[in-house]
Amino acid sequence: MKRVLSIILGGGAGTRLYPLTKFRAKPAVPLAGKYRLIDIPVSNCINSEILKIYVLTQFNSASLNRHITRAYNFSTFSDGFVEVLAAQQTPESPSWFQGTADAVRKYLWLFESWDVDEVIILSGDHLYRMDYSLFVERHRSTGADVTLSVVPVGSKVASSFGLMKIDGSGRIVDFHEKPKGDDLEAMKVDTTALGLSPEQAQEQPFIASMGIYVFKKQALIDLLRRSPEQTDFGKEIIPGAAREYNIQAYLFDGYWEDIGTIEAFFNSNLALTQQPDPPFSFYDEEAPIYTRARYLPPSKLLDCKITQSIVGDGSVLKQCNITRTVIGLRQRIGSGCEIENALLMGADYYETNDNNQHLTRGKVPVGIGEGTIIKQAIVDKNARIGRNVKIVNKENIQEAEREDLGFYIRSGIVVVLKNAVIPDGMII
């Protein structure tokens, strides 16, 4: 794996995850109480012994830079690194990144200088655990120019992915990015060839790209150089190369979730609280997920009832009822609170002033005030939720933009903005 270079694509502006991406790049969005999305592909690389890792980003990259700098410091005796490459304007290339392929092309001069055999291209907003060494070995054993990691999917979600057809050897013979209508029907295949049972094959008759690729280094250089007008791997580069190049499919049979939307992000986080077997586990000693070490104190629970939930380090909870909730770092929750089906991201700091001083001055302290009810909601970092607030979306509104009041509603989920102040008694 020392002959493999990893490139993680940080994604675009993250509009589908807004307002969580208002102040941060998509890969820097907090996950599971203490991690960030970027920790997933970086940890997969480290566990697969791929230690040369670049992260390409162009939107709100300050928090991502800070996290990576503090989290990933390899020994001076190794050649490993995790480095952020932000979009930049040069005399030869005055525009920002225009797509996945264009982002890699803009830094091709750097990637070309590495003495490696393969380049693995990953996405920064997926939740899964994969041993990339098996992926690369499959690529090498088939003599492929490009190998795509694929999953079988059903009709409901198929149009959201790049779909493909393969021959008996696993070679991709047809590829369509996000087809609709008749084009979608035409991409149905017999997925029993991938090892699915007849019942599974009937439920999942499509083969979808995970947006994860292994390229021979020279094949990547040639494909990007020959068609400078093509800016996206899934829409243009891969379909255009299918006839001339040996493009193979690698079946991934583990849990995989593209968490590019608020709804998917919310559901993926809450699924982690599932017992006894969550779909994704952070409790794997063989393949741990790494993140920044913060040296926070243990959480303190004072006379609380907590059911099927995750509580991050350094939190203080008093006399509250918590059900199926993910609680982030340094979260403070006052007495009498009822919180259900929620994601609370915690805080970046502890307030030095005593909460009572805040209350006497009429200010709302960081955290969740006494007597507050929160259901089906995401509360971003450093939010100040007053006392006796109700965040319940009583009217079941699906979409709303109330940025001036400190919240959005996305797919029926209330999202309280980072640093927002929700005054005492407010009902959302």
Tab-separated table of C-alpha atoms in Angstrom:
chain	number	residue	atom	x	y	z
A	1	MET	CA	0.000	0.000	0.000
A	2	LYS	CA	3.057	2.265	0.086
A	3	ARG	CA	2.630	2.540	-3.688
A	4	VAL	CA	-0.860	4.076	-3.348
A	5	LEU	CA	-1.724	7.789	-3.053
A	6	SER	CA	-5.104	8.757	-1.555
A	7	ILE	CA	-7.161	11.787	-2.601
A	8	ILE	CA	-10.274	12.610	-0.536
A	9	LEU	CA	-12.761	14.921	-2.248
A	10	GLY	CA	-14.188	17.438	0.197
A	11	GLY	CA	-17.277	18.104	-1.901
A	12	GLY	CA	-18.814	21.355	-3.040
A	13	ALA	CA	-20.659	24.015	-1.083
A	14	GLY	CA	-22.696	21.350	0.754
A	15	THR	CA	-26.032	23.026	-0.033
A	16	ARG	CA	-27.990	19.842	0.786
A	17	LEU	CA	-26.447	19.842	4.280
A	18	TYR	CA	-27.066	23.561	4.858
A	19	PRO	CA	-27.233	25.102	7.496
A	20	LEU	CA	-24.717	22.629	9.006
A	21	THR	CA	-22.310	23.778	6.267
A	22	LYS	CA	-22.880	27.507	6.868
A	23	PHE	CA	-19.601	27.885	8.782
A	24	ARG	CA	-17.756	24.665	7.866
A	25	ALA	CA	-16.763	22.445	4.947
A	26	LYS	CA	-18.914	19.351	4.472
A	27	PRO	CA	-16.185	16.909	5.686
A	28	ALA	CA	-15.848	18.961	8.903
A	29	VAL	CA	-19.499	18.407	9.952
A	30	PRO	CA	-19.571	16.695	13.405
A	31	LEU	CA	-20.577	13.035	13.569
A	32	ALA	CA	-21.562	10.617	16.347
A	33	GLY	CA	-20.894	12.968	19.251
A	34	LYS	CA	-17.113	13.336	18.884
A	35	TYR	CA	-15.981	12.703	15.300
A	36	ARG	CA	-16.105	14.599	11.991
A	37	LEU	CA	-17.141	13.170	8.604
A	38	ILE	CA	-13.551	13.409	7.329
A	39	ASP	CA	-12.414	10.995	10.072
A	40	ILE	CA	-14.152	8.113	8.256
A	41	PRO	CA	-12.136	8.027	4.977
A	42	VAL	CA	-8.900	9.113	6.721
A	43	SER	CA	-9.262	6.296	9.293
A	44	ASN	CA	-10.070	3.785	6.541
A	45	CYS	CA	-6.849	4.859	4.778
A	46	ILE	CA	-4.738	4.553	7.939
A	47	ASN	CA	-6.228	1.126	8.772
A	48	SER	CA	-5.487	0.037	5.181
A	49	GLU	CA	-1.876	1.289	5.541
A	50	ILE	CA	-2.373	4.011	2.929
A	51	LEU	CA	-0.586	6.916	4.599
A	52	LYS	CA	-0.168	9.503	1.822
A	53	ILE	CA	-3.464	11.377	2.024
A	54	TYR	CA	-4.581	14.624	0.391
A	55	VAL	CA	-7.946	16.300	1.070
A	56	LEU	CA	-9.295	18.619	-1.657
A	57	THR	CA	-11.651	21.370	-0.533
A	58	GLN	CA	-12.718	24.898	-1.455
A	59	PHE	CA	-15.614	25.982	0.809
A	60	ASN	CA	-15.314	27.072	4.466
A	61	SER	CA	-12.134	25.056	4.906
A	62	ALA	CA	-10.822	26.762	8.096
A	63	SER	CA	-12.449	24.301	10.540
A	64	LEU	CA	-11.388	21.334	8.364
A	65	ASN	CA	-7.786	22.562	8.273
A	66	ARG	CA	-7.781	23.036	12.040
A	67	HIS	CA	-9.201	19.564	12.706
A	68	ILE	CA	-6.789	17.752	10.377
A	69	THR	CA	-3.764	19.668	11.693
A	70	ARG	CA	-4.632	18.767	15.289
A	71	ALA	CA	-5.785	15.187	14.663
A	72	TYR	CA	-3.304	13.635	12.227
A	73	ASN	CA	0.403	13.989	12.999
A	74	PHE	CA	2.463	11.061	11.769
A	75	SER	CA	5.886	10.137	13.089
A	76	THR	CA	8.850	12.005	11.627
A	77	PHE	CA	10.246	8.549	10.761
A	78	SER	CA	7.343	7.789	8.403
A	79	ASP	CA	6.412	9.377	5.073
A	80	GLY	CA	2.749	9.534	6.089
A	81	PHE	CA	0.734	12.771	6.041
A	82	VAL	CA	-2.786	14.177	5.790
A	83	GLU	CA	-2.730	17.488	3.939
A	84	VAL	CA	-5.520	19.836	2.871
A	85	LEU	CA	-5.298	21.260	-0.661
A	86	ALA	CA	-7.647	24.225	-0.986
A	87	ALA	CA	-8.853	25.543	-4.340
A	88	GLN	CA	-6.543	28.250	-5.607
A	89	GLN	CA	-6.408	30.551	-8.588
A	90	THR	CA	-3.308	30.540	-10.790
A	91	PRO	CA	-2.453	32.268	-14.105
A	92	GLU	CA	-2.992	28.921	-15.909
A	93	SER	CA	-6.183	28.123	-13.987
A	94	PRO	CA	-8.094	31.200	-12.815
A	95	SER	CA	-11.348	29.325	-11.949
A	96	TRP	CA	-12.321	27.421	-8.802
A	97	PHE	CA	-12.965	23.650	-8.809
A	98	GLN	CA	-15.755	22.893	-11.300
A	99	GLY	CA	-16.328	19.251	-10.332
A	100	THR	CA	-14.660	16.118	-8.939
A	101	ALA	CA	-12.405	15.508	-11.944
A	102	ASP	CA	-11.583	19.188	-12.327
A	103	ALA	CA	-10.494	19.366	-8.671
A	104	VAL	CA	-8.021	16.510	-9.192
A	105	ARG	CA	-6.882	17.966	-12.542
A	106	LYS	CA	-6.034	21.317	-10.949
A	107	TYR	CA	-3.510	19.570	-8.672
A	108	LEU	CA	-2.370	16.965	-11.213
A	109	TRP	CA	1.105	18.540	-11.303
A	110	LEU	CA	1.484	17.618	-7.626
A	111	PHE	CA	-0.003	14.099	-7.818
A	112	GLU	CA	2.070	13.328	-10.919
A	113	SER	CA	5.280	14.027	-8.996
A	114	TRP	CA	4.656	11.118	-6.587
A	115	ASP	CA	6.352	7.788	-7.345
A	116	VAL	CA	3.216	5.650	-6.903
A	117	ASP	CA	1.404	2.991	-8.951
A	118	GLU	CA	-2.221	3.749	-8.046
A	119	VAL	CA	-4.333	6.683	-6.931
A	120	ILE	CA	-7.422	5.984	-4.808
A	121	ILE	CA	-10.093	8.693	-4.945
A	122	LEU	CA	-12.538	8.836	-2.019
A	123	SER	CA	-15.510	10.911	-0.907
A	124	GLY	CA	-15.498	12.951	2.294
A	125	ASP	CA	-19.177	12.517	3.236
A	126	HIS	CA	-19.808	8.770	3.457
A	127	LEU	CA	-20.202	6.559	6.538
A	128	TYR	CA	-18.688	3.091	6.087
A	129	ARG	CA	-15.706	0.948	7.040
A	130	MET	CA	-13.650	-0.520	4.200
A	131	ASP	CA	-10.265	-2.206	3.895
A	132	TYR	CA	-8.947	-0.404	0.821
A	133	SER	CA	-6.101	-2.925	0.471
A	134	LEU	CA	-8.644	-5.525	-0.745
A	135	PHE	CA	-10.021	-2.947	-3.174
A	136	VAL	CA	-6.523	-2.209	-4.541
A	137	GLU	CA	-5.628	-5.926	-4.724
A	138	ARG	CA	-8.750	-6.598	-6.803
A	139	HIS	CA	-7.748	-3.696	-9.073
A	140	ARG	CA	-4.256	-5.148	-9.545
A	141	SER	CA	-5.362	-8.758	-10.034
A	142	THR	CA	-7.738	-7.841	-12.897
A	143	GLY	CA	-5.187	-5.602	-14.608
A	144	ALA	CA	-7.777	-2.801	-14.531
A	145	ASP	CA	-7.084	0.777	-15.544
A	146	VAL	CA	-9.898	1.934	-13.236
A	147	THR	CA	-11.859	0.059	-10.562
A	148	LEU	CA	-15.117	1.372	-9.092
A	149	SER	CA	-16.441	0.265	-5.728
A	150	VAL	CA	-20.127	-0.633	-6.159
A	151	VAL	CA	-23.158	-1.584	-4.081
A	152	PRO	CA	-26.467	-3.158	-5.125
A	153	VAL	CA	-29.439	-0.779	-4.650
A	154	GLY	CA	-33.222	-0.826	-5.043
A	155	SER	CA	-35.467	1.146	-7.399
A	156	LYS	CA	-36.372	3.783	-4.801
A	157	VAL	CA	-32.870	5.293	-4.573
A	158	ALA	CA	-31.298	4.103	-7.849
A	159	SER	CA	-31.811	7.381	-9.728
A	160	SER	CA	-29.588	9.173	-7.190
A	161	PHE	CA	-26.494	7.195	-8.227
A	162	GLY	CA	-24.310	6.401	-11.181
A	163	LEU	CA	-25.536	2.990	-12.390
A	164	MET	CA	-23.670	0.392	-14.417
A	165	LYS	CA	-23.827	-2.936	-16.210
A	166	ILE	CA	-21.024	-5.487	-15.964
A	167	ASP	CA	-20.048	-8.595	-17.934
A	168	GLY	CA	-19.183	-12.011	-16.483
A	169	SER	CA	-15.640	-10.967	-15.588
A	170	GLY	CA	-16.789	-7.908	-13.613
A	171	ARG	CA	-15.817	-5.461	-16.358
A	172	ILE	CA	-18.100	-2.435	-16.662
A	173	VAL	CA	-19.656	-2.278	-20.129
A	174	ASP	CA	-22.227	0.487	-19.609
A	175	PHE	CA	-22.413	3.423	-17.185
A	176	HIS	CA	-25.093	6.101	-16.670
A	177	GLU	CA	-24.978	8.901	-14.090
A	178	LYS	CA	-28.333	9.350	-12.256
A	179	PRO	CA	-30.616	8.022	-15.028
A	180	LYS	CA	-34.379	8.647	-14.980
A	181	GLY	CA	-37.445	6.991	-16.556
A	182	ASP	CA	-36.712	4.566	-19.402
A	183	ASP	CA	-32.962	5.097	-19.017
A	184	LEU	CA	-33.285	3.925	-15.418
A	185	GLU	CA	-35.241	0.784	-16.389
A	186	ALA	CA	-32.607	-0.025	-18.998
A	187	MET	CA	-29.922	-0.215	-16.268
A	188	LYS	CA	-31.586	-3.130	-14.420
A	189	VAL	CA	-29.335	-6.194	-14.155
A	190	ASP	CA	-29.363	-9.628	-12.548
A	191	THR	CA	-27.450	-8.898	-9.349
A	192	THR	CA	-27.255	-12.610	-8.420
A	193	ALA	CA	-24.004	-12.454	-10.442
A	194	LEU	CA	-22.611	-10.370	-7.551
A	195	GLY	CA	-23.478	-13.076	-5.044
A	196	LEU	CA	-26.924	-11.835	-3.969
A	197	SER	CA	-29.723	-14.309	-3.302
A	198	PRO	CA	-32.645	-14.328	-5.800
A	199	GLU	CA	-34.786	-12.475	-3.222
A	200	GLN	CA	-32.127	-9.815	-2.648
A	201	ALA	CA	-31.533	-9.498	-6.388
A	202	GLN	CA	-35.229	-8.809	-6.929
A	203	GLU	CA	-35.195	-6.052	-4.288
A	204	GLN	CA	-31.877	-4.577	-5.507
A	205	PRO	CA	-31.723	-4.904	-9.306
A	206	PHE	CA	-29.250	-2.050	-9.881
A	207	ILE	CA	-25.488	-1.742	-9.440
A	208	ALA	CA	-24.590	1.711	-8.093
A	209	SER	CA	-21.239	3.456	-7.913
A	210	MET	CA	-20.126	4.529	-4.428
A	211	GLY	CA	-18.107	7.382	-5.950
A	212	ILE	CA	-14.888	5.625	-4.879
A	213	TYR	CA	-12.276	4.823	-7.526
A	214	VAL	CA	-8.837	3.277	-7.902
A	215	PHE	CA	-6.914	4.488	-10.966
A	216	LYS	CA	-3.642	3.367	-12.400
A	217	LYS	CA	-1.621	6.537	-12.023
A	218	GLN	CA	-0.918	6.868	-15.755
A	219	ALA	CA	-4.550	6.117	-16.676
A	220	LEU	CA	-5.700	8.948	-14.382
A	221	ILE	CA	-3.207	11.370	-15.925
A	222	ASP	CA	-4.187	10.396	-19.486
A	223	LEU	CA	-7.949	10.603	-18.846
A	224	LEU	CA	-7.741	14.022	-17.208
A	225	ARG	CA	-5.350	15.456	-19.807
A	226	ARG	CA	-7.130	14.273	-22.932
A	227	SER	CA	-10.503	15.865	-22.097
A	228	PRO	CA	-9.924	19.115	-20.173
A	229	GLU	CA	-13.562	20.113	-20.704
A	230	GLN	CA	-14.797	17.097	-18.700
A	231	THR	CA	-15.142	18.177	-15.063
A	232	ASP	CA	-16.794	15.212	-13.299
A	233	PHE	CA	-15.709	11.588	-12.851
A	234	GLY	CA	-19.203	10.082	-12.576
A	235	LYS	CA	-20.917	12.113	-15.290
A	236	GLU	CA	-18.163	12.321	-17.913
A	237	ILE	CA	-14.749	10.726	-17.299
A	238	ILE	CA	-15.899	7.189	-16.346
A	239	PRO	CA	-18.703	6.819	-18.964
A	240	GLY	CA	-16.401	8.176	-21.670
A	241	ALA	CA	-13.621	5.738	-20.774
A	242	ALA	CA	-15.735	2.562	-20.535
A	243	ARG	CA	-15.132	1.444	-24.148
A	244	GLU	CA	-11.364	1.982	-24.394
A	245	TYR	CA	-10.214	1.249	-20.855
A	246	ASN	CA	-10.513	-1.830	-18.661
A	247	ILE	CA	-12.901	-0.549	-15.976
A	248	GLN	CA	-13.766	-3.100	-13.301
A	249	ALA	CA	-16.368	-3.250	-10.522
A	250	TYR	CA	-15.512	-4.174	-6.924
A	251	LEU	CA	-18.507	-5.242	-4.820
A	252	PHE	CA	-18.650	-3.771	-1.320
A	253	ASP	CA	-21.005	-5.758	0.903
A	254	GLY	CA	-20.766	-3.828	4.178
A	255	TYR	CA	-22.800	-0.914	5.565
A	256	TRP	CA	-22.482	2.231	3.479
A	257	GLU	CA	-24.433	5.474	3.730
A	258	ASP	CA	-24.055	8.611	1.640
A	259	ILE	CA	-24.869	11.292	4.218
A	260	GLY	CA	-25.103	14.241	1.863
A	261	THR	CA	-28.553	15.441	3.018
A	262	ILE	CA	-29.905	16.638	6.387
A	263	GLU	CA	-32.341	13.705	6.557
A	264	ALA	CA	-29.685	11.062	5.776
A	265	PHE	CA	-27.239	12.708	8.194
A	266	PHE	CA	-29.835	12.814	10.982
A	267	ASN	CA	-30.965	9.207	10.466
A	268	SER	CA	-27.369	7.900	10.251
A	269	ASN	CA	-26.496	9.524	13.574
A	270	LEU	CA	-29.594	8.257	15.375
A	271	ALA	CA	-29.032	4.747	13.943
A	272	LEU	CA	-25.805	4.632	15.966
A	273	THR	CA	-27.900	4.498	19.158
A	274	GLN	CA	-29.617	1.300	18.000
A	275	GLN	CA	-29.172	-1.747	20.210
A	276	PRO	CA	-27.841	-4.393	20.255
A	277	ASP	CA	-26.339	-4.071	16.758
A	278	PRO	CA	-26.155	-0.602	15.175
A	279	PRO	CA	-25.636	-0.701	11.373
A	280	PHE	CA	-22.248	0.992	11.838
A	281	SER	CA	-20.091	0.446	14.910
A	282	PHE	CA	-17.318	2.623	16.330
A	283	TYR	CA	-16.380	-0.267	18.646
A	284	ASP	CA	-14.107	-2.194	16.250
A	285	GLU	CA	-10.643	-2.693	17.759
A	286	GLU	CA	-9.246	-4.011	14.475
A	287	ALA	CA	-10.263	-0.920	12.513
A	288	PRO	CA	-10.745	2.054	14.856
A	289	ILE	CA	-12.027	5.451	13.729
A	290	TYR	CA	-9.512	8.122	14.680
A	291	THR	CA	-10.173	11.736	15.576
A	292	ARG	CA	-8.633	14.617	17.467
A	293	ALA	CA	-7.699	13.886	21.107
A	294	ARG	CA	-9.254	16.588	23.301
A	295	TYR	CA	-8.435	15.439	26.858
A	296	LEU	CA	-11.895	16.298	28.169
A	297	PRO	CA	-13.194	15.149	31.567
A	298	PRO	CA	-15.748	12.311	31.753
A	299	SER	CA	-19.407	13.264	31.444
A	300	LYS	CA	-21.424	13.923	34.596
A	301	LEU	CA	-25.017	12.668	34.863
A	302	LEU	CA	-27.007	13.974	37.828
A	303	ASP	CA	-30.229	12.008	38.439
A	304	CYS	CA	-31.014	11.482	34.721
A	305	LYS	CA	-33.000	8.890	32.809
A	306	ILE	CA	-31.129	8.083	29.597
A	307	THR	CA	-32.383	5.468	27.132
A	308	GLN	CA	-30.627	4.237	23.978
A	309	SER	CA	-28.405	7.305	23.616
A	310	ILE	CA	-24.775	8.373	23.160
A	311	VAL	CA	-23.233	10.975	25.481
A	312	GLY	CA	-19.994	12.707	24.405
A	313	ASP	CA	-17.100	13.605	26.696
A	314	GLY	CA	-17.177	16.582	29.047
A	315	SER	CA	-20.979	16.907	29.200
A	316	VAL	CA	-23.049	17.823	32.271
A	317	LEU	CA	-26.679	16.595	32.377
A	318	LYS	CA	-29.052	17.348	35.267
A	319	GLN	CA	-32.363	15.639	36.070
A	320	CYS	CA	-33.445	15.160	32.450
A	321	ASN	CA	-35.059	12.464	30.316
A	322	ILE	CA	-33.064	11.576	27.177
A	323	THR	CA	-34.299	9.034	24.592
A	324	ARG	CA	-32.592	7.947	21.344
A	325	THR	CA	-30.332	10.984	21.209
A	326	VAL	CA	-26.705	11.655	20.266
A	327	ILE	CA	-25.107	14.223	22.583
A	328	GLY	CA	-21.844	15.914	21.589
A	329	LEU	CA	-18.863	17.268	23.504
A	330	ARG	CA	-19.252	19.714	26.439
A	331	GLN	CA	-23.061	19.673	26.156
A	332	ARG	CA	-24.920	21.171	29.146
A	333	ILE	CA	-28.552	20.143	29.709
A	334	GLY	CA	-30.622	21.709	32.508
A	335	SER	CA	-33.086	20.018	34.838
A	336	GLY	CA	-36.561	19.052	33.671
A	337	CYS	CA	-35.599	18.738	29.977
A	338	GLU	CA	-37.257	16.145	27.732
A	339	ILE	CA	-35.159	15.266	24.669
A	340	GLU	CA	-36.131	12.588	22.156
A	341	ASN	CA	-34.866	11.654	18.670
A	342	ALA	CA	-32.347	14.483	18.617
A	343	LEU	CA	-28.768	15.266	17.715
A	344	LEU	CA	-27.105	17.787	20.033
A	345	MET	CA	-23.632	18.733	18.796
A	346	GLY	CA	-22.375	20.240	22.052
A	347	ALA	CA	-19.990	23.175	22.354
A	348	ASP	CA	-16.467	24.208	21.386
A	349	TYR	CA	-15.740	25.697	24.809
A	350	TYR	CA	-16.889	25.936	28.425
A	351	GLU	CA	-18.296	29.268	29.533
A	352	THR	CA	-16.176	30.757	32.275
A	353	ASN	CA	-19.072	32.718	33.799
A	354	ASP	CA	-21.364	30.850	36.116
A	355	ASN	CA	-24.760	30.209	34.518
A	356	ASN	CA	-26.485	32.121	37.326
A	357	GLN	CA	-24.598	35.264	36.361
A	358	HIS	CA	-25.867	34.873	32.809
A	359	LEU	CA	-29.424	34.486	34.020
A	360	THR	CA	-29.277	37.555	36.233
A	361	ARG	CA	-27.976	39.592	33.314
A	362	GLY	CA	-30.734	38.314	31.047
A	363	LYS	CA	-28.360	36.327	28.820
A	364	VAL	CA	-28.953	32.762	27.693
A	365	PRO	CA	-26.033	30.429	28.581
A	366	VAL	CA	-24.558	27.927	26.113
A	367	GLY	CA	-26.494	24.656	26.323
A	368	ILE	CA	-30.102	23.572	26.888
A	369	GLY	CA	-32.066	25.550	29.494
A	370	GLU	CA	-34.318	24.095	32.219
A	371	GLY	CA	-37.700	22.648	31.260
A	372	THR	CA	-36.980	22.597	27.518
A	373	ILE	CA	-38.506	19.959	25.205
A	374	ILE	CA	-36.665	18.932	22.018
A	375	LYS	CA	-37.936	16.313	19.553
A	376	GLN	CA	-36.833	15.395	16.025
A	377	ALA	CA	-34.196	18.120	15.866
A	378	ILE	CA	-30.520	18.914	15.330
A	379	VAL	CA	-28.954	21.531	17.616
A	380	ASP	CA	-25.636	22.743	16.194
A	381	LYS	CA	-22.600	23.714	18.294
A	382	ASN	CA	-22.550	26.571	20.809
A	383	ALA	CA	-26.321	27.090	20.537
A	384	ARG	CA	-27.936	28.874	23.473
A	385	ILE	CA	-31.373	27.357	24.102
A	386	GLY	CA	-33.331	29.206	26.799
A	387	ARG	CA	-35.595	27.839	29.529
A	388	ASN	CA	-38.997	26.246	28.757
A	389	VAL	CA	-38.355	26.262	25.006
A	390	LYS	CA	-40.273	23.769	22.823
A	391	ILE	CA	-38.559	22.564	19.645
A	392	VAL	CA	-41.156	20.060	18.446
A	393	ASN	CA	-42.332	21.181	14.957
A	394	LYS	CA	-45.928	20.837	16.172
A	395	GLU	CA	-47.403	21.775	12.778
A	396	ASN	CA	-45.218	19.197	10.990
A	397	ILE	CA	-43.748	21.755	8.570
A	398	GLN	CA	-41.387	20.054	6.100
A	399	GLU	CA	-39.317	22.998	4.868
A	400	ALA	CA	-38.741	26.455	6.361
A	401	GLU	CA	-36.005	29.069	6.460
A	402	ARG	CA	-35.989	31.149	9.638
A	403	GLU	CA	-32.341	32.095	9.799
A	404	ASP	CA	-33.199	35.398	11.489
A	405	LEU	CA	-34.803	33.386	14.318
A	406	GLY	CA	-31.904	30.933	14.487
A	407	PHE	CA	-33.312	27.817	12.811
A	408	TYR	CA	-34.207	25.998	9.594
A	409	ILE	CA	-36.541	23.074	8.963
A	410	ARG	CA	-35.324	20.437	6.519
A	411	SER	CA	-37.412	17.317	5.695
A	412	GLY	CA	-39.417	17.968	8.867
A	413	ILE	CA	-36.255	18.132	11.024
A	414	VAL	CA	-35.667	21.377	12.947
A	415	VAL	CA	-32.030	22.478	12.639
A	416	VAL	CA	-30.895	25.103	15.171
A	417	LEU	CA	-27.940	27.044	13.771
A	418	LYS	CA	-24.453	27.137	15.220
A	419	ASN	CA	-24.150	29.989	17.773
A	420	ALA	CA	-27.930	30.626	17.596
A	421	VAL	CA	-29.781	32.107	20.574
A	422	ILE	CA	-33.293	30.747	21.213
A	423	PRO	CA	-34.919	32.879	23.939
A	424	ASP	CA	-36.861	31.574	26.955
A	425	GLY	CA	-40.316	30.182	26.199
A	426	MET	CA	-39.953	30.171	22.388
A	427	ILE	CA	-41.944	27.490	20.523
A	428	ILE	CA	-40.665	26.122	17.214
